[in-house]
JSON list of C-alpha atoms in Angstrom, two decimals:
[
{"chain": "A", "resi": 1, "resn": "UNK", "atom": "CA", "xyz": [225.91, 182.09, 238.08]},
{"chain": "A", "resi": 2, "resn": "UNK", "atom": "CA", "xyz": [229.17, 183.40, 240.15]},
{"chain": "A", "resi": 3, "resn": "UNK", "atom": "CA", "xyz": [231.30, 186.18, 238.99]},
{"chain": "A", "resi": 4, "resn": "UNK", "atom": "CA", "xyz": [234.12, 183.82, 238.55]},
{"chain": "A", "resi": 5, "resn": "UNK", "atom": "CA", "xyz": [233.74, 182.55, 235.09]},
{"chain": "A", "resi": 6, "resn": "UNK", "atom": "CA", "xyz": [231.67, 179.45, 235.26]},
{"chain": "A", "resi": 7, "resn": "UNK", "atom": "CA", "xyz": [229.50, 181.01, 231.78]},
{"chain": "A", "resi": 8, "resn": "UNK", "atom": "CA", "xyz": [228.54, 178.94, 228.87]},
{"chain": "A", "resi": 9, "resn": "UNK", "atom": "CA", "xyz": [228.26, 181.61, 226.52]},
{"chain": "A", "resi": 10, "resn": "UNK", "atom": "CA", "xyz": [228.76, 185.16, 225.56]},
{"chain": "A", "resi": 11, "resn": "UNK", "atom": "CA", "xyz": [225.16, 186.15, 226.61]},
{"chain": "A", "resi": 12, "resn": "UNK", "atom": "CA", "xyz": [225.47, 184.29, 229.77]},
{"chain": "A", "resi": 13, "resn": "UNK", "atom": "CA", "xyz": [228.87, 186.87, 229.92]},
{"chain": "A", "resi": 14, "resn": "UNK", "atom": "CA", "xyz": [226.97, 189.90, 229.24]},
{"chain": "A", "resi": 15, "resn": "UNK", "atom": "CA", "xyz": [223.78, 189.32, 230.95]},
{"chain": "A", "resi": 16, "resn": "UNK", "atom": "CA", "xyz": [225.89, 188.61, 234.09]},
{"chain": "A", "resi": 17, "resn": "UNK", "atom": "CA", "xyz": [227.71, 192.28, 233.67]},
{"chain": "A", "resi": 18, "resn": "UNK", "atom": "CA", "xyz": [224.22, 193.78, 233.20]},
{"chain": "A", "resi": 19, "resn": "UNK", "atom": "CA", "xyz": [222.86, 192.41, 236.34]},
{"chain": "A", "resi": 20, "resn": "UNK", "atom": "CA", "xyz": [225.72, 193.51, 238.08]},
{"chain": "A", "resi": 21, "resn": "UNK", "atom": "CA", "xyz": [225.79, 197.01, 236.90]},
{"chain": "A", "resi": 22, "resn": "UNK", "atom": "CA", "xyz": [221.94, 197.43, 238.18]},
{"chain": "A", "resi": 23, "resn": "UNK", "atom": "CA", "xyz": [222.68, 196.32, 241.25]},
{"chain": "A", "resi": 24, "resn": "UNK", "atom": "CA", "xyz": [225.71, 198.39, 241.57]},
{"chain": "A", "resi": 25, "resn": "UNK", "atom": "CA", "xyz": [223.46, 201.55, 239.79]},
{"chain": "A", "resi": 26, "resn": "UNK", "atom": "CA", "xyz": [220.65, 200.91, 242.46]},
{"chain": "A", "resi": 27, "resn": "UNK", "atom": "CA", "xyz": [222.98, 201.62, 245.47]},
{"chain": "A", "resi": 28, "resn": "UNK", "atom": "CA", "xyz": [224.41, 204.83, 244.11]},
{"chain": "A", "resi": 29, "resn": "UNK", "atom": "CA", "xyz": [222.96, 208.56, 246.03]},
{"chain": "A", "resi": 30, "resn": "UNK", "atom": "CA", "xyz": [220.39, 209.78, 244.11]},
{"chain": "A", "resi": 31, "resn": "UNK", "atom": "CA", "xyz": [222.98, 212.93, 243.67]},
{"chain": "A", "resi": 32, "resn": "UNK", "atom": "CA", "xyz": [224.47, 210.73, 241.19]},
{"chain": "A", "resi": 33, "resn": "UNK", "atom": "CA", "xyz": [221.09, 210.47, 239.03]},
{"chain": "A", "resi": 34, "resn": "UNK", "atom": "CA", "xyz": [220.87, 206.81, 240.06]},
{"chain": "A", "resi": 35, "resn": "UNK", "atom": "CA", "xyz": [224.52, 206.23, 238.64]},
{"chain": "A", "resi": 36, "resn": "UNK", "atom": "CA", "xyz": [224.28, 205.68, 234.88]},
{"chain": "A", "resi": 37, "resn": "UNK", "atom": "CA", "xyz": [222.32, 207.56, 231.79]},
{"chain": "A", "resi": 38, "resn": "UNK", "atom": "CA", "xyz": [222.97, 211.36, 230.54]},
{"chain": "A", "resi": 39, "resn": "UNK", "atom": "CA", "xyz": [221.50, 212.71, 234.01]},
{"chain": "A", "resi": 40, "resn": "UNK", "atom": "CA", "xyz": [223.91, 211.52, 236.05]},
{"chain": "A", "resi": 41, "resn": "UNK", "atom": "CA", "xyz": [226.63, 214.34, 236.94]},
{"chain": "A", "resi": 42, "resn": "UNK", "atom": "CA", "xyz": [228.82, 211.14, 236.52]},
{"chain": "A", "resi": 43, "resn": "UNK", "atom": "CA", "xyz": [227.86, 210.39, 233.24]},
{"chain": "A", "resi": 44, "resn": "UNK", "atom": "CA", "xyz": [227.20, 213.34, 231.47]},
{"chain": "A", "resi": 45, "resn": "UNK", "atom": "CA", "xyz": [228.91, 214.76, 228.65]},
{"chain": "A", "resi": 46, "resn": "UNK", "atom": "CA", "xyz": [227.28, 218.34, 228.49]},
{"chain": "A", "resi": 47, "resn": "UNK", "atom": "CA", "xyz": [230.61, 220.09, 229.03]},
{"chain": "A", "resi": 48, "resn": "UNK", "atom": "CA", "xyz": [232.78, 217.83, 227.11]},
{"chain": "A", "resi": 49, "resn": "UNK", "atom": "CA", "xyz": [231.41, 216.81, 223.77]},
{"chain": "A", "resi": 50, "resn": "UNK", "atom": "CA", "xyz": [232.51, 216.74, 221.07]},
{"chain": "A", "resi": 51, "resn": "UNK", "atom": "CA", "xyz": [235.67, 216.80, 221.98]},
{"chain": "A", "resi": 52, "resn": "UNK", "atom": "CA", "xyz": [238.52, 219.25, 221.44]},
{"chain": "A", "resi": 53, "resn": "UNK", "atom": "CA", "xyz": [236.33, 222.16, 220.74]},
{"chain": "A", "resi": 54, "resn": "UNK", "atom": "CA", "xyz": [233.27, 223.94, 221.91]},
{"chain": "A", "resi": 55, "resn": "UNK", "atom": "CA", "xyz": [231.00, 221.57, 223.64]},
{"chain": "A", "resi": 56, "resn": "UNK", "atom": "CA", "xyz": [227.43, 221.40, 221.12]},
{"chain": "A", "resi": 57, "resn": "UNK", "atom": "CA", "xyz": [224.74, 222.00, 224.25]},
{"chain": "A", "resi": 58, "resn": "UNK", "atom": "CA", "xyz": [224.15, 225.31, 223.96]},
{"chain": "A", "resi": 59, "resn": "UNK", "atom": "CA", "xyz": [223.05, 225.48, 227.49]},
{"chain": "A", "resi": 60, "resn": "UNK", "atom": "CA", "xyz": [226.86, 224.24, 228.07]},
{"chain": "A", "resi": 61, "resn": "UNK", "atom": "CA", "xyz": [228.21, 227.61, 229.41]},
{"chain": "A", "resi": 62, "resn": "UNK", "atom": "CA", "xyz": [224.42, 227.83, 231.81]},
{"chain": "A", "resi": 63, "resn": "UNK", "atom": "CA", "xyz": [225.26, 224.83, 233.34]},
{"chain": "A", "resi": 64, "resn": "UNK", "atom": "CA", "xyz": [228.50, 224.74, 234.41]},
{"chain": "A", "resi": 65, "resn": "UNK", "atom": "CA", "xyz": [228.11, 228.36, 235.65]},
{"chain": "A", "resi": 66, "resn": "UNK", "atom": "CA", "xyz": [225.47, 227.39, 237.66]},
{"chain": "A", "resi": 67, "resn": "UNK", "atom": "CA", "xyz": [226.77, 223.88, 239.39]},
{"chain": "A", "resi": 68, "resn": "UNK", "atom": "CA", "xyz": [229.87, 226.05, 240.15]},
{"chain": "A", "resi": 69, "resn": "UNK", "atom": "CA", "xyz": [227.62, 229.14, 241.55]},
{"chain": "A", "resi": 70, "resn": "UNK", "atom": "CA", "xyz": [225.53, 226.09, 243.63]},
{"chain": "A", "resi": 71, "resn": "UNK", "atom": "CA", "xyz": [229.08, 224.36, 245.18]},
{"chain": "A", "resi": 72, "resn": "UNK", "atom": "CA", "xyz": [230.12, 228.00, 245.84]},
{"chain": "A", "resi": 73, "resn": "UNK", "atom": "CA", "xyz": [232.90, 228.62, 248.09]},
{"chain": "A", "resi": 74, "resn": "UNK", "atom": "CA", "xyz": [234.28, 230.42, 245.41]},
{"chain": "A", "resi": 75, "resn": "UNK", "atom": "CA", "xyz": [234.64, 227.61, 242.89]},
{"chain": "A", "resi": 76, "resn": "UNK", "atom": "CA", "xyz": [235.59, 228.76, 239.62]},
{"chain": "A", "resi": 77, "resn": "UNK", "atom": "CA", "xyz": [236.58, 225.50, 237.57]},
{"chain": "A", "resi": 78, "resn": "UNK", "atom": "CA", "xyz": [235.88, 222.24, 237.32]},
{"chain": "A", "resi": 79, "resn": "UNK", "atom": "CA", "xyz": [237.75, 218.89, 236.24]},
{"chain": "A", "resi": 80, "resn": "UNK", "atom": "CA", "xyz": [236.49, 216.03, 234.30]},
{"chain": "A", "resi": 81, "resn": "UNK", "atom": "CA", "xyz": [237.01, 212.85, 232.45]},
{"chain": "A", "resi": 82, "resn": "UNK", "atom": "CA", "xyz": [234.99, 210.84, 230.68]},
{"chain": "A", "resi": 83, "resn": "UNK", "atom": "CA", "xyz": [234.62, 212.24, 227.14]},
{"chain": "A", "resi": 84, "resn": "UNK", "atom": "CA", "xyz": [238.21, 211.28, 225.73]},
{"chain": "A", "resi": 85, "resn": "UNK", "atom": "CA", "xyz": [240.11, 214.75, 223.89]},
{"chain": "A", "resi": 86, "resn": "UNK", "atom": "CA", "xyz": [243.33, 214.31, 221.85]},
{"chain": "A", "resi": 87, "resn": "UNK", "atom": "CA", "xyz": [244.91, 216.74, 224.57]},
{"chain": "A", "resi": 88, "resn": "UNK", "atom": "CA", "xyz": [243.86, 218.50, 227.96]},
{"chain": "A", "resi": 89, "resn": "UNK", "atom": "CA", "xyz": [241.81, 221.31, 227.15]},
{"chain": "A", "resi": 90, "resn": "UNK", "atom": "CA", "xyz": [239.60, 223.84, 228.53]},
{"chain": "A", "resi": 91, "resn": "UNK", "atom": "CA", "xyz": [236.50, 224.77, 227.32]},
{"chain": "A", "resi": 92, "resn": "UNK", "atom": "CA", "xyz": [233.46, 227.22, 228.45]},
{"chain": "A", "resi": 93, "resn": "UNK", "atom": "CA", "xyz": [235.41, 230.37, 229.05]},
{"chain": "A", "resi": 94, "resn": "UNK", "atom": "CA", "xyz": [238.33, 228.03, 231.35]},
{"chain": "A", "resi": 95, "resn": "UNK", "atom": "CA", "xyz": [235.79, 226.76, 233.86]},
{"chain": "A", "resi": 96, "resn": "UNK", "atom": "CA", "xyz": [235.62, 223.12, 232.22]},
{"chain": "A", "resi": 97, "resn": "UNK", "atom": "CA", "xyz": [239.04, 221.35, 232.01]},
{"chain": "A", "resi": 98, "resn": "UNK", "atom": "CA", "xyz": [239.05, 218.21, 230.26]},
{"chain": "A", "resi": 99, "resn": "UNK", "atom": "CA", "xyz": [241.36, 215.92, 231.06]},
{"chain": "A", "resi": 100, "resn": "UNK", "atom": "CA", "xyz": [240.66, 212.90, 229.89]},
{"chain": "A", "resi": 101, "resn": "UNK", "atom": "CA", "xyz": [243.06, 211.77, 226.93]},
{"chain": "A", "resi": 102, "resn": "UNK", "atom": "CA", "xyz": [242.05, 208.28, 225.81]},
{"chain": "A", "resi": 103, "resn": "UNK", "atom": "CA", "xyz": [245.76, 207.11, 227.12]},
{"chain": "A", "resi": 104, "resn": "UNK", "atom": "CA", "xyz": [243.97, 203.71, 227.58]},
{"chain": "A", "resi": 105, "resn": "UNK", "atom": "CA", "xyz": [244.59, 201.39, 224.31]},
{"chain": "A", "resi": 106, "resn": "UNK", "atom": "CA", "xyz": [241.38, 200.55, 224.46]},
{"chain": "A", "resi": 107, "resn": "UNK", "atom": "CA", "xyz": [239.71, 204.01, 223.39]},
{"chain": "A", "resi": 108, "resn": "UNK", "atom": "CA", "xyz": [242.02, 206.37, 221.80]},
{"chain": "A", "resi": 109, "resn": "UNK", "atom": "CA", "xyz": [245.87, 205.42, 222.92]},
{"chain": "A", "resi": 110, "resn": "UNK", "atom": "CA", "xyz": [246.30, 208.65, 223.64]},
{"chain": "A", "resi": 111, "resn": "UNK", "atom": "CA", "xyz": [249.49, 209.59, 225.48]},
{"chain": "A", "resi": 112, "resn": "UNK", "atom": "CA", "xyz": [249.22, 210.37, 229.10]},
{"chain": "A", "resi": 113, "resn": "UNK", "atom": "CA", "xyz": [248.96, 213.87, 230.10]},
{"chain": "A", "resi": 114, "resn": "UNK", "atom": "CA", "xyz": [248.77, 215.66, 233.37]},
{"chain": "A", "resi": 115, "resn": "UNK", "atom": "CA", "xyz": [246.81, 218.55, 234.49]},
{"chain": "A", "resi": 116, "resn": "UNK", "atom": "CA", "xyz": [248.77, 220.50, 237.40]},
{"chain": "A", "resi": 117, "resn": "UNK", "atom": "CA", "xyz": [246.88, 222.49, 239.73]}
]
């Protein structure tokens, strides 16, 4: 098949995406966990879910306080998407700011926000 559209069916749809996302997953740095799945930095919702309160991993606060420790240079927060909250928030003693707000219609409709730093 091409990626243009030339698919009989819905499978033929999705097995094309699927392909495409493996191939796509198999070129990313291994940094990135091999793109996809809850141990990608990318990916992961450790800091973030659920959302609009205290993230449920207990080893939340551990984690974050480490990757910022590891980047160093004085780092003391960190932004992220991914995990959709009803407005920007912070979380884990203000060193995770969550900024994604489901503005899309497709997930929440949230309305946009902006986080200025």
């Amino acid at each position: 098949h091409d990626y243009v559209g030339t698919y009989e069916t819905v499978a033929e749809v999705v097995e094309s995406a699927q392909k495409r996302a493996r191939g796509a997953t198999k070129k990313m740095p291994n940094c990135l966990g091999g793109g996809t799945g809850e141990h990608s930095p990318v990916w992961m919702r450790n800091y973030s879910s659920p959302n609009d309160t205290i993230p449920k991993d207990p080893r939340a606060q551990q984690l974050i306080d480490e990757a910022l420790e590891k980047v160093g240079h004085d780092v003391q927060r960190m932004v992220m998407g991914h995990t959709p909250q009803h407005r920007i928030n912070a979380a884990l003693k203000g060193k995770a700011w969550r900024v994604d707000v489901g503005a899309s219609r497709g997930v929440m409709g949230g309305r946009p926000e902006v986080l200025e730093i």
